Tab-separated table of C-alpha atoms and ligand atoms in Angstrom:
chain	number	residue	atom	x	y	z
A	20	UNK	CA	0.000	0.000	0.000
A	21	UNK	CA	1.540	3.467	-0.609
A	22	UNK	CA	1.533	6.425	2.002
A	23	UNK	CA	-1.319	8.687	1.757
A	24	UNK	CA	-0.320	12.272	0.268
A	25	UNK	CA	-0.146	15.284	3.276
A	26	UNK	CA	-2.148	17.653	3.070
A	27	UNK	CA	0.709	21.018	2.888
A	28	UNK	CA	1.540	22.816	6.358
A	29	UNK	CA	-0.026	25.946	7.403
A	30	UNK	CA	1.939	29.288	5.719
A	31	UNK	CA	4.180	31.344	8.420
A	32	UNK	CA	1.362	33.813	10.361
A	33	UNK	CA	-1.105	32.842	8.816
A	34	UNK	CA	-3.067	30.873	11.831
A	35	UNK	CA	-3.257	32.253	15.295
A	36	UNK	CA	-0.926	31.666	17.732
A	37	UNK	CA	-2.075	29.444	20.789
A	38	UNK	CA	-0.290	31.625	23.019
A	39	UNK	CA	-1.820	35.261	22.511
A	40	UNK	CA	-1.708	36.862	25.635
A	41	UNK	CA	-4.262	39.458	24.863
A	42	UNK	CA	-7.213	36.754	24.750
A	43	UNK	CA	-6.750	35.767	28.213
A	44	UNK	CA	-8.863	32.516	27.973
A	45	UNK	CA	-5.277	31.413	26.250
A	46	UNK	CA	-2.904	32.033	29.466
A	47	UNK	CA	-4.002	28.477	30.842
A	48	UNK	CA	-4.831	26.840	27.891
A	49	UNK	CA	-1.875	27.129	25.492
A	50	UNK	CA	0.642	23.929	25.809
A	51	UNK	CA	3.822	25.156	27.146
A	52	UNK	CA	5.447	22.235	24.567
A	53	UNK	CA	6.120	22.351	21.243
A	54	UNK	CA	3.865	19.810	19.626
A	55	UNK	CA	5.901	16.630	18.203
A	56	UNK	CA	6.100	16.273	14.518
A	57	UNK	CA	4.478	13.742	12.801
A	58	UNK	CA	3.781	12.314	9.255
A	59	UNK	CA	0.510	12.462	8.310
A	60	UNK	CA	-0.868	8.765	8.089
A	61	UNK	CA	-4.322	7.161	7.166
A	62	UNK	CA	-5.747	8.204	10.289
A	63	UNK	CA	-5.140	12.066	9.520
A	64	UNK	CA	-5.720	11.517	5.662
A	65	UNK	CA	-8.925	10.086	5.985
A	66	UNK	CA	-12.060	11.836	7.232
A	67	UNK	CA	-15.894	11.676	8.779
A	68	UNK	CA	-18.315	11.494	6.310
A	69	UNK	CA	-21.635	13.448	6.613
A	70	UNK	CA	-24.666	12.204	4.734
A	71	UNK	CA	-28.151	14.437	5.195
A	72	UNK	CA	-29.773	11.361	5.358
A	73	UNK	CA	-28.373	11.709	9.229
A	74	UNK	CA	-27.348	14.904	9.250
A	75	UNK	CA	-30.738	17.024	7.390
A	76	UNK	CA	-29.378	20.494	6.553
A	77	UNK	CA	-31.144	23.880	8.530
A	78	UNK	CA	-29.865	26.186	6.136
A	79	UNK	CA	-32.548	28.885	7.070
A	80	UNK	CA	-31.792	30.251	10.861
A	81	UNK	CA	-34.115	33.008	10.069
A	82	UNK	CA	-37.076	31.366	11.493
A	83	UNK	CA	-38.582	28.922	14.222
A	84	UNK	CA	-41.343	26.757	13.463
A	85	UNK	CA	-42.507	29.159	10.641
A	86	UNK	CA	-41.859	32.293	12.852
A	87	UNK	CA	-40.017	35.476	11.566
A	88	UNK	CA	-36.952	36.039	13.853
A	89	UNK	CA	-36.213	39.572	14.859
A	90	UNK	CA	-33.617	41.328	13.383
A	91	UNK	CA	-31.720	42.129	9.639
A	92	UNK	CA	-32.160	38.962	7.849
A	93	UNK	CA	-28.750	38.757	5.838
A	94	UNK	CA	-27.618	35.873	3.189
A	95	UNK	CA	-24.220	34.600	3.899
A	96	UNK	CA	-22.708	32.669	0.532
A	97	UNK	CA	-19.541	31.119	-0.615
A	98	UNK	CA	-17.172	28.878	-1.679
A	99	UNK	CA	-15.161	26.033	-0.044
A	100	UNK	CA	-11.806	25.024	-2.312
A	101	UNK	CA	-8.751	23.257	-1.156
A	102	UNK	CA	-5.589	24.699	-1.578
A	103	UNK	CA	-5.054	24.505	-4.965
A	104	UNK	CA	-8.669	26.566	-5.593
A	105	UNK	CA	-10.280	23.119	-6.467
A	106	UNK	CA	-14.116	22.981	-4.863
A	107	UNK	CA	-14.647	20.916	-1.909
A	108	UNK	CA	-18.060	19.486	-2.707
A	109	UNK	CA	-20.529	17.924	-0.866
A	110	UNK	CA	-18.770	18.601	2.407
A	111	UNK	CA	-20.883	19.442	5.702
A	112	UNK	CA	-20.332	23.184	7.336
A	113	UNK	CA	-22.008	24.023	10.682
A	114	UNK	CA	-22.778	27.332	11.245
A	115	UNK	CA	-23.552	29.161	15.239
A	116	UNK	CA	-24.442	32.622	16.005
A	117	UNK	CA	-25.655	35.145	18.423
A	118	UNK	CA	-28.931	37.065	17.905
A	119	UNK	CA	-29.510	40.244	16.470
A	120	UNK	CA	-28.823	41.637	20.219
A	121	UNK	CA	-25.531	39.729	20.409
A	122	UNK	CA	-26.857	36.434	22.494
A	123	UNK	CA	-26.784	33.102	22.526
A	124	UNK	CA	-29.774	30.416	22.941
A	125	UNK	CA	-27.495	29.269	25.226
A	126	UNK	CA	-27.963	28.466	28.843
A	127	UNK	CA	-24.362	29.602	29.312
A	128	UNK	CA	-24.928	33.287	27.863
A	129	UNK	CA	-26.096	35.235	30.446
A	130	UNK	CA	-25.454	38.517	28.708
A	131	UNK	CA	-28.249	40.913	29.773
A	132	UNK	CA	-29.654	41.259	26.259
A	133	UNK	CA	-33.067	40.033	24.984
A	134	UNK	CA	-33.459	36.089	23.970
A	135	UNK	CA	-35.647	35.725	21.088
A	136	UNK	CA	-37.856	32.595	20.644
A	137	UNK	CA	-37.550	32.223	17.175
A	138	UNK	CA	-34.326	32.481	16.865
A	139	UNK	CA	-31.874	29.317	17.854
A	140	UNK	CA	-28.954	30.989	15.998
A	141	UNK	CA	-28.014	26.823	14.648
A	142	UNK	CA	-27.592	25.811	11.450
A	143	UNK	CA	-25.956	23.351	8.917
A	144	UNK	CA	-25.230	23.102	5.712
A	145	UNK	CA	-23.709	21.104	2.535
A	146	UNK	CA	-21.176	22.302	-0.204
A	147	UNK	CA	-22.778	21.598	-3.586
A	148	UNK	CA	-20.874	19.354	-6.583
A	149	UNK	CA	-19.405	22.592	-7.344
A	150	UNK	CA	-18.155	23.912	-3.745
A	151	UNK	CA	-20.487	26.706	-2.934
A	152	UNK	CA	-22.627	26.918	-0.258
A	153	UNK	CA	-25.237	29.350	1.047
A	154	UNK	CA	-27.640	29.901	4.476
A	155	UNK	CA	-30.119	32.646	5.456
A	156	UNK	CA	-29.952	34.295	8.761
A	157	UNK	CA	-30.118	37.723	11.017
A	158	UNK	CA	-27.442	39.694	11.098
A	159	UNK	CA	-25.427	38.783	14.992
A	160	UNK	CA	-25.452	41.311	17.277
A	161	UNK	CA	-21.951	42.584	18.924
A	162	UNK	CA	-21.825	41.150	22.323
A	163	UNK	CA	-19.227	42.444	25.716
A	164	UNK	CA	-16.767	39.284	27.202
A	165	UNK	CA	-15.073	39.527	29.942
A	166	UNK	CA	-11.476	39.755	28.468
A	167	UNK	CA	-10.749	42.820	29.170
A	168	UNK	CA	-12.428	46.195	30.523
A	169	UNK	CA	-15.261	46.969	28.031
A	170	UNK	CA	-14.332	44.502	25.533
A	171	UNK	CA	-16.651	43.586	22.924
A	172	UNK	CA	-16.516	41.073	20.249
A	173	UNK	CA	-17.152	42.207	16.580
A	174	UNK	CA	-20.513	40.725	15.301
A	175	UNK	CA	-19.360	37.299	13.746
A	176	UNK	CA	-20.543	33.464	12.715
A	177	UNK	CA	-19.188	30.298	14.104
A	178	UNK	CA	-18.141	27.890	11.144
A	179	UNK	CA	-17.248	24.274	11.539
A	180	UNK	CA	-15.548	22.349	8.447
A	181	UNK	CA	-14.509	18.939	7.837
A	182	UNK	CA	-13.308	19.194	4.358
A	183	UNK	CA	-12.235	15.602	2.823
A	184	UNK	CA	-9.243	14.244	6.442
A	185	UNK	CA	-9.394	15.206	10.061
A	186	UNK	CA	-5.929	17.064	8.918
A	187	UNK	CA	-8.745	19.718	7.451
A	188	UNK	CA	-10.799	20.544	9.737
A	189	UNK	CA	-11.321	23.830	10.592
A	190	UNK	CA	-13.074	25.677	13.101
A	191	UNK	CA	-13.284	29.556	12.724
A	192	UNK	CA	-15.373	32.846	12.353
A	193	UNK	CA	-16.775	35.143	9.969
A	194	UNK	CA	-16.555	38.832	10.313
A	195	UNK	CA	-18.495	41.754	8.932
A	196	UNK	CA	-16.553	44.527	6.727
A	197	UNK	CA	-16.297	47.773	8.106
A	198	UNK	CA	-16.796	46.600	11.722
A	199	UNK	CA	-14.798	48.955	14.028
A	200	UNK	CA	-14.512	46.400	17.019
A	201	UNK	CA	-12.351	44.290	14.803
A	202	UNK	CA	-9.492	46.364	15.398
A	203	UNK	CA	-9.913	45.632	19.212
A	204	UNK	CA	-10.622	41.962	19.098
A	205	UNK	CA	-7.626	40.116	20.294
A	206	UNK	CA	-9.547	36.905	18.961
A	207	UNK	CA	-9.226	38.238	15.226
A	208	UNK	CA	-6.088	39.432	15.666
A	209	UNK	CA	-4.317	36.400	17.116
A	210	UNK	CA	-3.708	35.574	13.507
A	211	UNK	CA	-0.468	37.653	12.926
A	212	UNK	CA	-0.843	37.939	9.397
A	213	UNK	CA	-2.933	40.697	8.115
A	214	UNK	CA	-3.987	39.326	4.949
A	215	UNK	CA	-4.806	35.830	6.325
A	216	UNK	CA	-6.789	37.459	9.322
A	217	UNK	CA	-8.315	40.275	6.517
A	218	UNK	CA	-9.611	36.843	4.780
A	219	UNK	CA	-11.908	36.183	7.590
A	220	UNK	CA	-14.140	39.335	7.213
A	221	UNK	CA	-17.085	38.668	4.346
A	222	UNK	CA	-17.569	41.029	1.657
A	223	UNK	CA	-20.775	43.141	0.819
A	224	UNK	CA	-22.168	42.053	-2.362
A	225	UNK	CA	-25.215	43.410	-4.275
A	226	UNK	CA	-25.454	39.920	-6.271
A	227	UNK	CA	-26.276	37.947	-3.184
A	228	UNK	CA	-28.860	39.758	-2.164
A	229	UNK	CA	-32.885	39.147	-2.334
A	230	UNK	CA	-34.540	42.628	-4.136
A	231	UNK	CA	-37.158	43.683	-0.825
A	232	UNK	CA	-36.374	40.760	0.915
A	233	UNK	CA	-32.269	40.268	2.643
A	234	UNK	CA	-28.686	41.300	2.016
A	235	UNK	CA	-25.798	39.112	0.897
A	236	UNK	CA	-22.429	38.827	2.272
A	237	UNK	CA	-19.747	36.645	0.765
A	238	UNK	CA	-17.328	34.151	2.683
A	239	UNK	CA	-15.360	31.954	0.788
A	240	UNK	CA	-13.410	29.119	2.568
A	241	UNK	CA	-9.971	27.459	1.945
A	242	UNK	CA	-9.173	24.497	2.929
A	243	UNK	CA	-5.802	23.017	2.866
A	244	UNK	CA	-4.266	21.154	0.105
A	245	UNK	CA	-2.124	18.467	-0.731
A	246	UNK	CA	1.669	18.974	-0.322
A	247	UNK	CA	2.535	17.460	-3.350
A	248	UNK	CA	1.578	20.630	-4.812
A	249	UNK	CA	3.580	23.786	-5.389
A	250	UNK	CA	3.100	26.437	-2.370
A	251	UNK	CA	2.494	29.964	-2.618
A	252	UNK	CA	5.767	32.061	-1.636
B	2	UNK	CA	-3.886	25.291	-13.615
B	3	UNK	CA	-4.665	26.824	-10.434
B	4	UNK	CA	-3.267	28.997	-7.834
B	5	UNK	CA	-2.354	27.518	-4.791
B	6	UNK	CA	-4.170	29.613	-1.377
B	7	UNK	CA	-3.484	29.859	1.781
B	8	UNK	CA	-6.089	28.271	3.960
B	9	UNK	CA	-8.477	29.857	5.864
B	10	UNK	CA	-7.416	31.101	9.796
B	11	UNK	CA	-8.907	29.000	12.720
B	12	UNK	CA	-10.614	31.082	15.332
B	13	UNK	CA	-11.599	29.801	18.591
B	14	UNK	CA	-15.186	27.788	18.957
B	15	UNK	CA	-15.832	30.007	21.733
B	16	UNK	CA	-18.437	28.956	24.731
B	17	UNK	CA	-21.497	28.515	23.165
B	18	UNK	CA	-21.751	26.061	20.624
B	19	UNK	CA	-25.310	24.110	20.915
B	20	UNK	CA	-24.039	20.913	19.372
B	21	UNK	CA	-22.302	20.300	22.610
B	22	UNK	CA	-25.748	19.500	24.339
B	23	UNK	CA	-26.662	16.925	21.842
B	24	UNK	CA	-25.381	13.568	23.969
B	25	UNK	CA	-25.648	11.518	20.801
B	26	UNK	CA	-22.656	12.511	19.157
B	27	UNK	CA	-20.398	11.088	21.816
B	28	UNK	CA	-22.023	7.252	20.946
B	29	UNK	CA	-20.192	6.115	17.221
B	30	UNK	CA	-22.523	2.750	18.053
B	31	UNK	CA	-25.833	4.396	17.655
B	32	UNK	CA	-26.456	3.860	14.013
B	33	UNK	CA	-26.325	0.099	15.120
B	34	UNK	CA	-22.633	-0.330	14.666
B	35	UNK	CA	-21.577	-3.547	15.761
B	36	UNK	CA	-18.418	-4.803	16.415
B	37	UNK	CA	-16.120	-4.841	20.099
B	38	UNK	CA	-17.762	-1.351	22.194
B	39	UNK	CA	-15.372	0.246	24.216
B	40	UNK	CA	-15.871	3.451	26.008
B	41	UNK	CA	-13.003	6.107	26.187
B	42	UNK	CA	-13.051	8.873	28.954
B	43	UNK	CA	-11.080	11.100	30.764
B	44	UNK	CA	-10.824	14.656	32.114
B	45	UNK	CA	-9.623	17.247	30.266
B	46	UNK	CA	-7.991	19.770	32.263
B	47	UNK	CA	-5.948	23.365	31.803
B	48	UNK	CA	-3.584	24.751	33.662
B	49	UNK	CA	-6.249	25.366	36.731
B	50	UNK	CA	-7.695	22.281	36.526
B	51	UNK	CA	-10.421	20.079	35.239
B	52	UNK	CA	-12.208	21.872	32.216
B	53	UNK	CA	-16.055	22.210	31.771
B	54	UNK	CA	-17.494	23.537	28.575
B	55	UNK	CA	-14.231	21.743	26.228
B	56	UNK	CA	-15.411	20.219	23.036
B	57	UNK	CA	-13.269	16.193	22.409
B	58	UNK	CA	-13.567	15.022	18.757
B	59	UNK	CA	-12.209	11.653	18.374
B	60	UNK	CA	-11.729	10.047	14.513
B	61	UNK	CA	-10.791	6.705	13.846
B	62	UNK	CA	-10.050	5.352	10.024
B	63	UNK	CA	-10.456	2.074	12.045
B	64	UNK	CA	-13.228	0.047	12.068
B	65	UNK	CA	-13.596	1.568	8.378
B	66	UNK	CA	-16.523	3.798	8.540
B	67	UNK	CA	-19.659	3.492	6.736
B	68	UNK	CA	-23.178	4.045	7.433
B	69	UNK	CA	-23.844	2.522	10.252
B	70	UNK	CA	-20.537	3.468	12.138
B	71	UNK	CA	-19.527	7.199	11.026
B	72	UNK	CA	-15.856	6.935	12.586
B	73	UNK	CA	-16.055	10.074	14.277
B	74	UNK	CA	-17.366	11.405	17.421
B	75	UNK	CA	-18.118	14.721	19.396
B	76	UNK	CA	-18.586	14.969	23.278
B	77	UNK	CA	-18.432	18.246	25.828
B	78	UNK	CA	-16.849	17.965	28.674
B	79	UNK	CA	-18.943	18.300	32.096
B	80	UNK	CA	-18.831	19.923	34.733
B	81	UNK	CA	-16.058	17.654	36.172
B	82	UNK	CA	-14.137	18.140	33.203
B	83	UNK	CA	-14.776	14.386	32.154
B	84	UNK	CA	-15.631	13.231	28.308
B	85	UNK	CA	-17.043	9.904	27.205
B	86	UNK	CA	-17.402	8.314	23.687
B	87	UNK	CA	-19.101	4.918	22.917
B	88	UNK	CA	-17.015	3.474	19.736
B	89	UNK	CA	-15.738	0.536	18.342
B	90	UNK	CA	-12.022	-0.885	18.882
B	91	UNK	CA	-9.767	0.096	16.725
B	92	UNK	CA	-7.211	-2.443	15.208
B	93	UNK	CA	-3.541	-2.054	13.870
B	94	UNK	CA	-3.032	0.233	10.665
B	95	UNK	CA	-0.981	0.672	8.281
B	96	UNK	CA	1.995	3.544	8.823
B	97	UNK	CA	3.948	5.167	5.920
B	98	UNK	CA	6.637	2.629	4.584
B	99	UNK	CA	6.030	-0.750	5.638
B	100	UNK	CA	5.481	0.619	9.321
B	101	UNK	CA	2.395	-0.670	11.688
B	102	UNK	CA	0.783	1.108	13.873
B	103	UNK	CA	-0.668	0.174	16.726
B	104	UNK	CA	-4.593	0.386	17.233
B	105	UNK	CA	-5.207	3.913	18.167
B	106	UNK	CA	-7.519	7.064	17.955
B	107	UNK	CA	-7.185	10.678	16.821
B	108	UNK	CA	-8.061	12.928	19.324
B	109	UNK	CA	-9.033	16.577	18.757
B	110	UNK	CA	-9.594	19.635	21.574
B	111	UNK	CA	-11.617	22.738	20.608
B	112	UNK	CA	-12.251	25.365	23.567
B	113	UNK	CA	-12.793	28.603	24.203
B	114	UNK	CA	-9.283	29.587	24.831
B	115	UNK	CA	-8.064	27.521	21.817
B	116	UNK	CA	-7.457	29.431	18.778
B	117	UNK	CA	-7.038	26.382	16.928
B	118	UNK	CA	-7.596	22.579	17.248
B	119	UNK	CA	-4.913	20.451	18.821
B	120	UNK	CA	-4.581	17.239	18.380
B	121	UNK	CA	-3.092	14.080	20.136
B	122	UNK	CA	-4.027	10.378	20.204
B	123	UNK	CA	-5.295	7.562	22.323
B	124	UNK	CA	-3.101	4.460	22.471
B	125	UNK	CA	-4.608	0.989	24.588
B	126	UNK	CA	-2.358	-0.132	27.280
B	127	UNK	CA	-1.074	-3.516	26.663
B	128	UNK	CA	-0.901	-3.718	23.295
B	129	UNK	CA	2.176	-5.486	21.679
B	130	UNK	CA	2.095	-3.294	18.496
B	131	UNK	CA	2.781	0.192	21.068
B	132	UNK	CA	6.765	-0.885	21.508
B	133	UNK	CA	6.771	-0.456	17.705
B	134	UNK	CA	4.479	2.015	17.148
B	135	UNK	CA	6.823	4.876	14.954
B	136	UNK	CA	5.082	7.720	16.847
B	137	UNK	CA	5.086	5.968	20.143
B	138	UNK	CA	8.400	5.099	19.330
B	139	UNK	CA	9.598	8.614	18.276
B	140	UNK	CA	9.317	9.658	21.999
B	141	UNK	CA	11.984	9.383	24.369
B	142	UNK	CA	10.769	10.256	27.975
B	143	UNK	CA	7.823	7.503	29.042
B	144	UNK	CA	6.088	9.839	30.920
B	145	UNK	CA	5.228	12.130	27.607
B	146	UNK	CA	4.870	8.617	26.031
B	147	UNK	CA	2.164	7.829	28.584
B	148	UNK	CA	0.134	10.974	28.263
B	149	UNK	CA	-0.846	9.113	24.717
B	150	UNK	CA	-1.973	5.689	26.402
B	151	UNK	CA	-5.453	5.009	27.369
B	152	UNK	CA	-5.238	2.730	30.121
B	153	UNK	CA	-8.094	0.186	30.934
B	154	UNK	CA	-10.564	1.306	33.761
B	155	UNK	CA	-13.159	-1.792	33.756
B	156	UNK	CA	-14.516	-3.951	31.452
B	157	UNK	CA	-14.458	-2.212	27.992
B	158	UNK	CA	-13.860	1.026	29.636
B	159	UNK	CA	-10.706	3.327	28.509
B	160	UNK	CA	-9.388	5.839	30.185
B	161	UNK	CA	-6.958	8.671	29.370
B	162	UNK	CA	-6.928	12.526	30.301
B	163	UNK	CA	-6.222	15.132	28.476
B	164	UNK	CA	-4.107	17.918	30.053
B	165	UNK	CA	-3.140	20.907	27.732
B	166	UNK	CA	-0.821	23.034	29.984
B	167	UNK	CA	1.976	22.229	32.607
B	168	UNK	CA	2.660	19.003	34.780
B	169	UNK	CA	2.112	15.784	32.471
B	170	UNK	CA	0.818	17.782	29.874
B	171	UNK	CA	-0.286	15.945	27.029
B	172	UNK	CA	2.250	14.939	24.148
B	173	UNK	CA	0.044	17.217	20.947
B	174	UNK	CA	0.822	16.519	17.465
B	175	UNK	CA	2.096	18.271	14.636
B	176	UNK	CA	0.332	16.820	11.557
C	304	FE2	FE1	-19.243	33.982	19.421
């Protein structure tokens, strides 16, 4: 049997660092030891499978049980490629988010903003044969954390990928352009590189949205690729 | 041809992800897998102590999966700190070269906290494959070595706990 191809190592600065003092939550929960190097084997190369037969997609957060949620309904669309920009299809995304006032329907959120029934803020979704995926939702709310004095965290969306190994996955956030807590948020800027972090913040675009009905923001996802392939300088 | 791109940034999964209160995840049997259940648990703790609201993913590539045993698992950790999957038994695999590996299963920790995944594995105690294993074997110091070694707690039961910061801290994996 011959070894499974790696998927390429992360670019210099271009993920966050586990240790980033200024997100406190990290002081306690970075290892102190450099992780050991390993080749990638059939265990990393190989990856869950998601079928909606199991896992049904909610790609419509907007609404509970037929009930209009409160708030700016938004359209969030994109692509998921690998490294080499080929589409990632029928791969499984899970989405999270706070309300329009910035909480959780979460019993650990005990932010002193409203709740809103029909709202659960929980969604999932599939990749098409082509990559691209899309969800409707409200537009989250900024909500304060205890990090630091005043600090708030930009409005954003939780997103959960697979892609095709367990070497893939990838958990992260979506940002909003033009948000002026970004540029507070040790979260976002944990990742030292400013074009990788600048990658996580969706763009505005008119050809997403519904005429009288929701705006669209674009988020495209890359996951990595293969090693055997050249890498970007 | 196309242009290579650099993958997307994690960010942390934060402390409110809903998927943690679904229980089901955590049981890779309940699509009426069959084969030799074991359960793995432990604690996971930081560098305070044992860890409530922690996220444990566990993949396998053994058994193969398929639809009635998905290979992959999600628990939350309690308010003890403690995680527990229902899966199958893993056997030997094949490593790169003509290496074995021993039966084993990947291990992955999301948390607020974390700004990424890290990753690590479960080993079983006693198996004769784990003096050969090439990533067992890669470490020098047995105690590291033994932070990667579920050790058996009861009948079927596994145990092995997961500590990301300071004394015994886990042996995490650069893959
Ligand atoms: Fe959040």
């Amino acid at each position: 049997m011959s070894d499974p191809l790696p998927f390429a190592p992360f670019a210099p600065a271009t993920q966050p660092d586990l240790d980033s003092p200024a997100y406190v939550g990290t002081r306690k929960r970075h290892p102190l030891r450099a992780p050991v190097k390993m080749p990638q084997t059939v265990t990393e190369t190989t990856g869950p499978r998601f079928s909606t037969a199991h896992f049904p997609p909610v790609a419509d957060l907007s609404r509970v049980g037929g009930k209009e949620a409160l708030g700016e309904r938004i359209i969030v669309a994109g692509t998921v490629t690998d490294g080499d920009g080929r589409p990632v299809p029928h791969t499984m995304i899970e989405i999270w988010q706070a309300n329009a006032c910035g909480r959780y329907h979460h019993p650990g959120d005990q932010h002193d903003a409203p709740l809103d029934p029909n709202f659960h803020g929980n969604g999932r979704v599939f990749t098409d044969a082509e990559g691209r995926y899309r969800f409707m939702t409200i537009k989250p709310g900024a909500y304060p954390w205890p990090n630091h004095r005043n600090a708030w965290r930009p409005n954003h969306i939780h997103y959960s990928l697979f892609g095709p190994a367990f070497a893939t996955r990838l958990i992260t956030q979506m940002y909003f352009p033009g948000d002026p807590l970004l540029a507070l948020d040790p979260i976002y800027n944990s990742v030292p590189d400013k074009a990788a972090r600048e990658r996580l913040i969706s763009s505005f675009e008119i050809g997403l949205t519904e005429p009288d009905y929701a705006l669209g923001y674009r988020f495209d996802i890359v996951l990595r690729g293969r090693a055997a392939t050249p890498m970007e300088n | 041809m196309t242009v290579p791109r650099i993958p997307t940034s994690n960010q942390t999964i934060g402390p409110y992800w809903h998927l943690l209160e679904d229980k089901s995840w955590a049981d890779l049997t309940r699509f009426g897998a069959a084969g030799e259940t074991i359960v793995l648990t432990g604690i996971l703790y930081d560098g305070d102590g044992p860890m409530a609201e922690g996220c444990i993913e566990i993949w396998q590539s053994d058994p193969p999966a398929d639809d009635r045993f998905p290979g992959f698992g999600r628990s939350g950790t309690d308010k003890e700190g403690r995680y527990r999957f229902t899966t199958l038994k893993p056997g030997a695999e094949p490593g790169r070269g003509n290496a074995q590996q021993a039966p084993h299963i990947d291990v992955m920790i999301h948390a607020r906290g974390l700004l990424h995944p890290v990753v690590t594995r479960a080993y079983f105690a006693g198996e004769a494959l784990n003096e050969t294993d090439p990533l067992l074997a890669s470490i020098d110091d047995p105690h590291r070595r033994a932070t990667l070694i579920a050790r058996p707690e009861g009948a079927g039961v596994w145990r092995l706990d997961l500590r990301l910061q300071g004394d015994g801290e886990t042996v995490f994996l650069d893959v």
